Coordinates of C-alpha atoms in Angstrom, one line a residue:
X4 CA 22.0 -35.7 -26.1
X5 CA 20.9 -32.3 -24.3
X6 CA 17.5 -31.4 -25.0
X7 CA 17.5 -28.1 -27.2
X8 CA 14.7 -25.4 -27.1
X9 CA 14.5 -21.8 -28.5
X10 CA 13.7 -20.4 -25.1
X11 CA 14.0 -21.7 -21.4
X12 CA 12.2 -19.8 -18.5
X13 CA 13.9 -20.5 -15.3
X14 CA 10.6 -19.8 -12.9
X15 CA 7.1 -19.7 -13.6
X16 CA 5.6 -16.7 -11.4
X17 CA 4.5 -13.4 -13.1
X18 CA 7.9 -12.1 -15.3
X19 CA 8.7 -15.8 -16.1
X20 CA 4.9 -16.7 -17.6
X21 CA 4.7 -13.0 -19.2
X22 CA 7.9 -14.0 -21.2
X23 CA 7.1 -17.7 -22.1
X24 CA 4.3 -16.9 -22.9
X25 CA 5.5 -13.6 -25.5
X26 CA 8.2 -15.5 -26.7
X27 CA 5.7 -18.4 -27.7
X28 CA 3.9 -15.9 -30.1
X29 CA 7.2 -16.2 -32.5
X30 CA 8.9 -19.2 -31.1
X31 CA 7.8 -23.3 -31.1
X32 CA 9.9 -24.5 -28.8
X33 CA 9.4 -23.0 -25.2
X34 CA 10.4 -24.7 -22.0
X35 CA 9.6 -23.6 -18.3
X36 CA 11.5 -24.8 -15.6
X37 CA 10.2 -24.1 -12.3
X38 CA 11.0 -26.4 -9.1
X39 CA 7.8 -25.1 -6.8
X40 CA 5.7 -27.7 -5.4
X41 CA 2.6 -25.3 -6.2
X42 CA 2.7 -23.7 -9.6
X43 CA 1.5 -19.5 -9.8
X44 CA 4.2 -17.9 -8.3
X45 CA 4.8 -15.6 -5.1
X46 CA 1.9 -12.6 -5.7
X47 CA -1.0 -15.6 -6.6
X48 CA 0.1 -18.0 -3.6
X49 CA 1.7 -16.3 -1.1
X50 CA 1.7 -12.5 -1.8
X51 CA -0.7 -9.7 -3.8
X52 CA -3.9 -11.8 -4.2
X53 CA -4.2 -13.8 -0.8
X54 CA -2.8 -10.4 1.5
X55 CA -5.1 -7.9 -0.3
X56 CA -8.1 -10.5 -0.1
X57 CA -7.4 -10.8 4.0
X58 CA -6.7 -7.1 3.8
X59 CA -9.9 -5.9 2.3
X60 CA -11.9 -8.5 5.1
X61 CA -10.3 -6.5 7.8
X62 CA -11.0 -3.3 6.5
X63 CA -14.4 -4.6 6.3
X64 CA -14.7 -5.4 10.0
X65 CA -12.8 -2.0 11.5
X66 CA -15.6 0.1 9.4
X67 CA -18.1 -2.3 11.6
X68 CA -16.4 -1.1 14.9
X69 CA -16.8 2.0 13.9
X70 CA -20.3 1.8 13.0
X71 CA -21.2 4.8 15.7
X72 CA -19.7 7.1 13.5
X73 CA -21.8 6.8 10.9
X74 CA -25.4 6.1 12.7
X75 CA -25.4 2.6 13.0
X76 CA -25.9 0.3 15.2
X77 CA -23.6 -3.0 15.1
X78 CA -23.4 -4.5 18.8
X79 CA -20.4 -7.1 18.0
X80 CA -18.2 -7.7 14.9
X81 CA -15.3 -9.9 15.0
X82 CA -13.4 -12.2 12.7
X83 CA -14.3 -15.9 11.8
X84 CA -10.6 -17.0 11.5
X85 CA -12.0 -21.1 9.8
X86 CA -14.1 -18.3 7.5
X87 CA -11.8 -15.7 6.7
X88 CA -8.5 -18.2 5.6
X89 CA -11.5 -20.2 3.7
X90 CA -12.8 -17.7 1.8
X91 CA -9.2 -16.7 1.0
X92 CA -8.3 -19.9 -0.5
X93 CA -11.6 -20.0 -2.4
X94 CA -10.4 -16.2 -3.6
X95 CA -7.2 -17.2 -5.1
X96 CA -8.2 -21.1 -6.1
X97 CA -9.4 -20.0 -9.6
X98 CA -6.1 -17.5 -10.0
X99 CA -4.0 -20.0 -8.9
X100 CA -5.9 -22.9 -11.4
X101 CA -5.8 -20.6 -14.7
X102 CA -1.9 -19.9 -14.0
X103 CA -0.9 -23.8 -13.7
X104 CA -3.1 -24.6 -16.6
X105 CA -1.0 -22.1 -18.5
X106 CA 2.1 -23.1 -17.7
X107 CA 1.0 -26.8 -18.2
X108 CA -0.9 -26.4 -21.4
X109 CA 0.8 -28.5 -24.2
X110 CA 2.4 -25.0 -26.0
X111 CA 5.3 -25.3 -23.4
X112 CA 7.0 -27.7 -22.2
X113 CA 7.5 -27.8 -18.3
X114 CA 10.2 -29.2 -16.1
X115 CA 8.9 -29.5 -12.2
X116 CA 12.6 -29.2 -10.9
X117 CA 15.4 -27.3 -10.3
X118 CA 17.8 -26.2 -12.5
X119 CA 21.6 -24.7 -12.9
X120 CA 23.5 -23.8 -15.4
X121 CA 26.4 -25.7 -16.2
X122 CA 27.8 -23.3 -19.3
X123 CA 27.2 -19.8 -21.2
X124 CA 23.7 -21.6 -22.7
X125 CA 23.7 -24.9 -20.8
X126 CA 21.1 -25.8 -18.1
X127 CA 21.1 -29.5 -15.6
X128 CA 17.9 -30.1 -13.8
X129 CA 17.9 -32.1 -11.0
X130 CA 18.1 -35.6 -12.4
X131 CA 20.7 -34.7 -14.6
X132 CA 19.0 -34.0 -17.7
X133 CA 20.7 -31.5 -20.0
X134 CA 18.7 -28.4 -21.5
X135 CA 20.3 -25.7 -24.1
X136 CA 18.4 -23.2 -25.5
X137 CA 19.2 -19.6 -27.9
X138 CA 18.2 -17.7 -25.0
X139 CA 17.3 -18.2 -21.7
X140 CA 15.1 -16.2 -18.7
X141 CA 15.9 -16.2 -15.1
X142 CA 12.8 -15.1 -13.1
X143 CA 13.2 -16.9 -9.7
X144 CA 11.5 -14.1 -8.1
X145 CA 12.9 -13.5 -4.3
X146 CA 13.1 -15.5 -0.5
X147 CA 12.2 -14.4 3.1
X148 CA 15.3 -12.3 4.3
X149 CA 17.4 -13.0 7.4
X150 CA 19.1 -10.3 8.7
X151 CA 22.0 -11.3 10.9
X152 CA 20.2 -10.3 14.1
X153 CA 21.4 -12.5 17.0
X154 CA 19.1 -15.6 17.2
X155 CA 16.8 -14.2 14.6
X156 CA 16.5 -17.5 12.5
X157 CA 17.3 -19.7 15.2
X158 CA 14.2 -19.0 16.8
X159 CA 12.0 -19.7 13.6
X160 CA 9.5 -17.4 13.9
X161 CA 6.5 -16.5 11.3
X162 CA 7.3 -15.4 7.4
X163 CA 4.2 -13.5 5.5
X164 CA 3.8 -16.9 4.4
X165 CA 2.5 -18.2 8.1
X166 CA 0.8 -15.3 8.5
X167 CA -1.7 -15.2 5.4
X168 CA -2.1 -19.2 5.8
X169 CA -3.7 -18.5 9.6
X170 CA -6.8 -20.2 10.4
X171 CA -6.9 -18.5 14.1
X172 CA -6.1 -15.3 15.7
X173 CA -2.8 -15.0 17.5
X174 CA -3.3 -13.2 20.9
X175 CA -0.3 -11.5 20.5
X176 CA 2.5 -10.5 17.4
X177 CA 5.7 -8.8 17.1
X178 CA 6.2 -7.8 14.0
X179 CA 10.2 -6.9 12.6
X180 CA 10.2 -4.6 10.1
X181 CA 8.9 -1.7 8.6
X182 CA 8.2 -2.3 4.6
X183 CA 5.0 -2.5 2.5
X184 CA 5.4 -6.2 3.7
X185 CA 5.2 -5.6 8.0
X186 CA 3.1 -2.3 7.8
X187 CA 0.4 -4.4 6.0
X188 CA 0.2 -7.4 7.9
X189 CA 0.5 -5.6 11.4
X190 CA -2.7 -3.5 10.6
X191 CA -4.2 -7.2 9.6
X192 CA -3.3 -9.2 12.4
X193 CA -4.2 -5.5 14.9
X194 CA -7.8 -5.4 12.9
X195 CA -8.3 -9.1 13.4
X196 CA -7.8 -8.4 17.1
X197 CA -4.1 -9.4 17.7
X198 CA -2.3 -7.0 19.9
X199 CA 0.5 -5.9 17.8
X200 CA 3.8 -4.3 18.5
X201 CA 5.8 -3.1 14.8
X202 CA 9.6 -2.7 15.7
X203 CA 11.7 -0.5 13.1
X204 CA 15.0 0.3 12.4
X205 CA 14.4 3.6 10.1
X206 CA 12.8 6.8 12.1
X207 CA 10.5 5.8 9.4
X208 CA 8.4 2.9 8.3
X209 CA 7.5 3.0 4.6
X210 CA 11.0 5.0 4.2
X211 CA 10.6 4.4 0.5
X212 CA 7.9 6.8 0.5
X213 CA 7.6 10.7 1.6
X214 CA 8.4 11.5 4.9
X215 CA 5.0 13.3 4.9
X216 CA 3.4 10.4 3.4
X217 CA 4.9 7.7 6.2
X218 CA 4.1 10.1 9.3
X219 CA 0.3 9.9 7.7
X220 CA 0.3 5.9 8.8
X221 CA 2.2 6.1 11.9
X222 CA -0.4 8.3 13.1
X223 CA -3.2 6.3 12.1
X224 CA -1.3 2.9 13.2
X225 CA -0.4 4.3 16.6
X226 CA -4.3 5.9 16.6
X227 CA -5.8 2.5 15.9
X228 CA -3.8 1.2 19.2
X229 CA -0.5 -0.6 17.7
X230 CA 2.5 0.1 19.8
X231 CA 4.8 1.4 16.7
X232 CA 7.8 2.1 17.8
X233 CA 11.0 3.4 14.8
X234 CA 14.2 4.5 15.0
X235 CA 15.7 1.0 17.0
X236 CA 18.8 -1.3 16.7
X237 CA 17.7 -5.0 17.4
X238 CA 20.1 -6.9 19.6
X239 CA 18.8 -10.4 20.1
X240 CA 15.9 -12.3 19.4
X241 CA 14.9 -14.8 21.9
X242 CA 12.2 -18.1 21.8
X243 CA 11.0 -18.7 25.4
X244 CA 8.1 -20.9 27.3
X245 CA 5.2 -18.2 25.8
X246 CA 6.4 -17.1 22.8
X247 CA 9.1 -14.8 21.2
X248 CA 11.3 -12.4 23.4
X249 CA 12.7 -9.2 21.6
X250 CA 15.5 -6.7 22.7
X251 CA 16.6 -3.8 20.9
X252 CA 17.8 -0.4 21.6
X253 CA 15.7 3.0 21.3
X254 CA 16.3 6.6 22.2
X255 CA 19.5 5.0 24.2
X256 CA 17.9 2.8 26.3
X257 CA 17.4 -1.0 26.1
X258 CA 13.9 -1.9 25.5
X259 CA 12.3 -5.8 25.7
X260 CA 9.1 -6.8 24.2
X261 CA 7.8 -10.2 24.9
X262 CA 4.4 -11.7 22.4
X263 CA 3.0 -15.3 21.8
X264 CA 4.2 -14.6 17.6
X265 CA 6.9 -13.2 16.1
X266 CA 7.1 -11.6 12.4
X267 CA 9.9 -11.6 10.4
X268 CA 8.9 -8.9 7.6
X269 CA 12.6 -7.6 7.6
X270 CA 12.4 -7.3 3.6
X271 CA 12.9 -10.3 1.0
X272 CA 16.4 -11.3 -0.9
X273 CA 16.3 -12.2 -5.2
X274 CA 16.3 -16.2 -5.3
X275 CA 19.9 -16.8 -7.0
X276 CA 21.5 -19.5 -4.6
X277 CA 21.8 -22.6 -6.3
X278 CA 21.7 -21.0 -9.9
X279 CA 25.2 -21.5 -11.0
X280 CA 25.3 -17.8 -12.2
X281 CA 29.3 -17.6 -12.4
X282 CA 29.1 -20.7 -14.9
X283 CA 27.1 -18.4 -17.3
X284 CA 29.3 -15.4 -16.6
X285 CA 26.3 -13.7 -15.0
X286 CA 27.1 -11.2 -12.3
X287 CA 25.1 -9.9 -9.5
X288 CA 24.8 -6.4 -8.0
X289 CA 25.8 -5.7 -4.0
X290 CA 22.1 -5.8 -3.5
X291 CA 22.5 -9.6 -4.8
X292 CA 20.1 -8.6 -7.6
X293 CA 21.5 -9.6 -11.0
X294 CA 23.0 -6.8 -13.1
X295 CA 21.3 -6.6 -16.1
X296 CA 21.1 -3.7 -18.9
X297 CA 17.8 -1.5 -20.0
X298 CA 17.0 -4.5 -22.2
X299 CA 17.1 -6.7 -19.0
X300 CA 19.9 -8.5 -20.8
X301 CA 22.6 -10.2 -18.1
X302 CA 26.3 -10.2 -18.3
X303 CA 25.5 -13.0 -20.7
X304 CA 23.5 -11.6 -23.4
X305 CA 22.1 -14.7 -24.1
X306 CA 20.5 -14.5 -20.9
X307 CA 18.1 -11.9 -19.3
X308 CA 16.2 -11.6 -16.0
X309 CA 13.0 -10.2 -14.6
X310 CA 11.1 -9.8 -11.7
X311 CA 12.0 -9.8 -8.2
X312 CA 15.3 -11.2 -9.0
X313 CA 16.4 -8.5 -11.0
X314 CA 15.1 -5.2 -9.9
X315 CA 15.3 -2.3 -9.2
X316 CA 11.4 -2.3 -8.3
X317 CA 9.5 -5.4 -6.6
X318 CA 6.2 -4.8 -8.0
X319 CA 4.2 -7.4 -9.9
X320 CA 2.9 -4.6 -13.1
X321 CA 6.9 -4.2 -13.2
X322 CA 7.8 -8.0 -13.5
X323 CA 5.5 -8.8 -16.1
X324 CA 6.8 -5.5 -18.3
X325 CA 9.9 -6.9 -17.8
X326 CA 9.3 -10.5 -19.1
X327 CA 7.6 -9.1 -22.1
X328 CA 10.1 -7.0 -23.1
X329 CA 13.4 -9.0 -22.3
X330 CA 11.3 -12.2 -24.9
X331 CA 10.6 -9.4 -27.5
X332 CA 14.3 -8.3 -27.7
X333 CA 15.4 -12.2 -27.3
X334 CA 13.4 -13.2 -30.4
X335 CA 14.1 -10.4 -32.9
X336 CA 11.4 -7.9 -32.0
X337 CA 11.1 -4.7 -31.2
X338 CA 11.3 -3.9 -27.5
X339 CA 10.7 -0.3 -25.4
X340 CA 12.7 -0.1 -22.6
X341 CA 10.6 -0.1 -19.3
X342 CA 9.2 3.5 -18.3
X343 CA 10.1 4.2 -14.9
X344 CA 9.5 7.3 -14.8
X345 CA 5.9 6.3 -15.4
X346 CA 5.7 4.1 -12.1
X347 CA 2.6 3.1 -10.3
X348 CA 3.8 2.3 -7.0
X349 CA 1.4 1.4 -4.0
X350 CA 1.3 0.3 -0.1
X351 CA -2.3 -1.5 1.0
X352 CA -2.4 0.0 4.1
X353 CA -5.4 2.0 5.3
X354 CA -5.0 4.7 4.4
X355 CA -3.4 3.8 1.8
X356 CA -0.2 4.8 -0.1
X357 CA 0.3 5.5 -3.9
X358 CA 2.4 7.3 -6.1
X359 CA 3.1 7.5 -10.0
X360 CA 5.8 9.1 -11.7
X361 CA 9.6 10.9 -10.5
X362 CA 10.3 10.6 -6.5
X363 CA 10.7 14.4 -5.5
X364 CA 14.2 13.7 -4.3
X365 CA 15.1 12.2 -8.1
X366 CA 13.6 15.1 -9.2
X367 CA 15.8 17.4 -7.6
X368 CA 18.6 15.1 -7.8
X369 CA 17.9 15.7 -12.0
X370 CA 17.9 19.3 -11.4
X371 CA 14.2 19.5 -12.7
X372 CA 12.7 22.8 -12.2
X373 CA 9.2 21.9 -10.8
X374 CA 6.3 23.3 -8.7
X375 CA 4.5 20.9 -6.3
X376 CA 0.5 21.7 -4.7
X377 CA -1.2 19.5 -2.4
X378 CA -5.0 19.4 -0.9
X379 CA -5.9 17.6 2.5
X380 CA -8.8 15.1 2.6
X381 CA -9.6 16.5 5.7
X382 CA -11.0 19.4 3.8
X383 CA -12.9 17.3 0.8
X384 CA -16.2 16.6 1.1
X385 CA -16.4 13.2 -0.7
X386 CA -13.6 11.9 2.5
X387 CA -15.4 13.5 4.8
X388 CA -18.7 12.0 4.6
X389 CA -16.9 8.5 4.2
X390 CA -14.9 9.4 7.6
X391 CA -11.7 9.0 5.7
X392 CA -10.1 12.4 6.8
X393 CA -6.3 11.2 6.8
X394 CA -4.0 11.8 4.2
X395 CA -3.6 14.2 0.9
X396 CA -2.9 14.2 -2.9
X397 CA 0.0 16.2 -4.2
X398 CA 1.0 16.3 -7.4
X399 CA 4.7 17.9 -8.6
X400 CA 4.8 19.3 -12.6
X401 CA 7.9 20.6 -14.4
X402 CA 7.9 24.5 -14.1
X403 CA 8.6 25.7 -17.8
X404 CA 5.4 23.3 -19.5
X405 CA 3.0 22.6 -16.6
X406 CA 3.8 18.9 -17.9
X407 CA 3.0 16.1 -14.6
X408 CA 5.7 14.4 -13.9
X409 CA 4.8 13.1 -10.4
X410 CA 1.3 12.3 -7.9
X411 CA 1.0 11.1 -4.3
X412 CA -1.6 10.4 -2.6
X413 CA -2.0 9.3 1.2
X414 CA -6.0 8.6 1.8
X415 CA -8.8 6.3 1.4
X416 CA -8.7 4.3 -1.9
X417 CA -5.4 5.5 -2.6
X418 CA -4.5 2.8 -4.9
X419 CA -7.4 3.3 -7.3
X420 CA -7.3 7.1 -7.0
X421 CA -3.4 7.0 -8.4
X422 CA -4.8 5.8 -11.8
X423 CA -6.2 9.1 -13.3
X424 CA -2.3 10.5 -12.5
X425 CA -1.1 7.8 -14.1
X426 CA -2.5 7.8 -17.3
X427 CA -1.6 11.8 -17.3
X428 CA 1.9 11.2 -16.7
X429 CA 2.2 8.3 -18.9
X430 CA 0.9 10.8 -21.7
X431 CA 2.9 13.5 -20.6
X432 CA -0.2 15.6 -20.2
X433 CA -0.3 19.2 -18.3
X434 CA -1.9 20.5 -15.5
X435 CA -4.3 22.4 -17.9
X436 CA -5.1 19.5 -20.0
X437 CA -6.1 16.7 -16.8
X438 CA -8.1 20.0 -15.7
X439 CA -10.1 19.5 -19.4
X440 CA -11.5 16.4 -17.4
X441 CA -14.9 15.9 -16.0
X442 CA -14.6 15.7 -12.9
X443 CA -17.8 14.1 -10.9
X444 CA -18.7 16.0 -7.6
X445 CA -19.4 14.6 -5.2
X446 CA -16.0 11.6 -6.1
X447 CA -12.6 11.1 -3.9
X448 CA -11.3 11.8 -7.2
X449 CA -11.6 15.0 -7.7
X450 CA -10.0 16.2 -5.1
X451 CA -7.0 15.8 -8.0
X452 CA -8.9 19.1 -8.9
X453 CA -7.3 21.5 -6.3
X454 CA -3.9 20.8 -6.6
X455 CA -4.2 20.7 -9.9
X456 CA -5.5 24.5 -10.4
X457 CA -2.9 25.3 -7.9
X458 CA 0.1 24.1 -10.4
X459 CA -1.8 25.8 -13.5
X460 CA -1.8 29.2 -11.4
X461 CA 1.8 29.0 -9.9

């Protein structure tokens, strides 16, 4: 006889434990299925918590080759590779323990296999076992991409998840791609001491964000000494006797690039294969995301999805809002529909990238009358004494109430700076009301200040 549970979790990374573990709060019987050989999911193994770790290192290590600048005097600094991958491990060891506890504690119960459904509320795990449930979760979170560049996967070269498991420096990477993913790891692997060519296809890495925002980094990447070049076609990828071999085309002329390493960071695809989605009458989107409504209900509403696999927004904050929601609504509660006009979003880069709140193309796409101020950190005292001069804050607030509905900022600590927009956004608060604020001189934050008057006065 099939094994029957209130609620089965297909994946056990961020959106899948967030909604076991909400629908266990009014539900006994909670199963997680999950076929990983390491329990935690993508951002504890091989994503957020291990990059950002290896990140912050290297940031660490380019301030100490810049010690000059600030009247020091450091004669060598350099990475211990055995060190730096140690120390990450040790980082994410106690992350990565607390989330396998979880999932393994005795208030779930946990299947370590695959799983497919085999009718409208019907899962088969791998050795044939039958599982049915009220309501299910998919939150299978995403894969490595493969574009279908010529040779590309034939030549196996490097995922994110090579790169952030190296215990020595490459002499030399190529790096494909120019999302949050690639423009991360090539300023790691440059401020490690790799030479580092970025290849993109977009005039623009970090396309996702402002073009103003994206020229700040491809200034400060081509500054530090990678060769960055955008605004390519690839046309075959090649493995040779020293490495990787790369030929694409740029400003009408056929360029090669030869390394030891080669990067795939050409974006990441939702994890369906193997799912048996048309046997639930689930559908997927052209993106291969699966459609699901503001509810993150399926084509099956008996089934939901979250995370990576769903959409529209890859970020781990997002996922976990997600799971909560879609197990509130799938055991009777009351659920909000996610707030996306309230999203955080952020690239680790140095500087880094952040913004919270309405685009400014979607606001204009809305027809929302708006007035926008920015302020350099070139020009703010706080950056300048830290020698972190690149970038700026702008903020955008609708015209007729002075309300915020949008912040970007392009400098140092951009990702923790964000937050005091945020929070105004989230609570709809004005320009005069975040001005009501306190805030500290000398502080990277209140450079917020200046852009801030400037919206209250236009």
């Amino acid at each position: 006889m099939p094994e029957h549970f209130d609620y089965i979790v297909i994946g056990g990374g961020s959106a899948g434990y967030a909604a076991a573990r909400t629908a266990r709060e009014t539900r006994e019987r909670v199963a997680i299925v999950d076929a990983a050989d390491t329990l935690g999911g993508l951002c504890i193994l091989r994503g957020c918590m291990p990059s950002k770790t290896l990140i912050y290192s290297a940031e660490i290590l380019h301030l100490a080759k810049l010690a000059d600048r600030f009247g020091l005097n450091i004669p060598v600094a350099k990475a211990d590779m055995p060190r730096l991958h140690q120390r990450k491990l040790d980082t994410i060891a106690e992350f990565a323990e607390y989330r396998q506890e979880q999932l393994a504690s005795d208030r779930f119960t946990l299947y370590r296999s695959k799983a497919s459904f085999t009718g409208a509320r019907e899962l088969t795990i791998a050795d044939g076992t039958v599982l049915t449930a009220d309501k299910f979760m998919i939150a299978t979170g995403s894969s490595v991409a493969w574009p279908p560049v010529p040779g590309l996967k034939e030549s196996e070269p490097w995922t994110s998840d090579d790169v952030l498991e190296l215990d020595h420096l490459p002499e030399s990477v190529i790096v494909l791609g120019g999302g949050v993913v690639a423009c991360e790891l090539a300023q790691l692997l440059h401020r490690l001491g790799s030479r580092v060519t970025q290849i993109q296809r977009s005039p623009h890495i970090l396309k996702e964000h402002s073009p103003e925002a994206s020229t700040v980094i491809e200034e400060v990447f081509r500054g530090e000494g990678i060769e960055l070049i955008t605004d390519t076609q690839l046309q075959q990828v090649e493995r040779t006797e020293k490495g990787f071999r790369v030929t694409f085309e740029h400003a009408g002329k056929t360029i090669v690039r030869e390394a030891a390493h080669l990067l795939n960071a050409l974006g990441r695809k939702p994890a369906t294969d193997g799912l048996g989605l048309d046997k639930a009458g689930i559908e997927l989107r052209k993106s291969g995301h699966i459609v699901t409504n503001e509810l993150q209900q399926t084509t099956n509403p008996d089934v939901y999805a979250a995370g990576d696999v769903a959409g529209p927004h890859e970020i781990v904050h997002v996922a976990i809002l997600q799971g909560e929601l879609a197990a509130r609504h799938a055991t009777g509660r009351t659920a909000q529909p996610v707030d996306y006009d309230a999203l955080v979003s952020i690239v680790f880069t140095d500087p880094q990238i952040a913004y919270v709140g309405i685009p400014e193309p979607d606001l204009k796409e809305r027809g929302i009358d708006y007035v926008s101020a920015d302020y350099p950190f070139d020009d703010h005292g706080k950056s300048i004494l830290m020698e972190a001069k690149h970038g700026f804050v702008k903020i955008h607030a609708e015209k007729s109430t002075g309300r915020v509905v949008g912040a970007e900022c392009v400098g140092k600590d951009a990702s923790e700076l964000i937050h005091s927009l945020a929070v105004g956004v989230a609570l709809k608060a004005t320009a005069a009301d975040l001005l009501k604020t306190h805030w500290y001189h000398p502080t990277l934050s209140e450079i917020w200040t200046y852009p801030l008057e400037d919206v209250l006065d236009g």
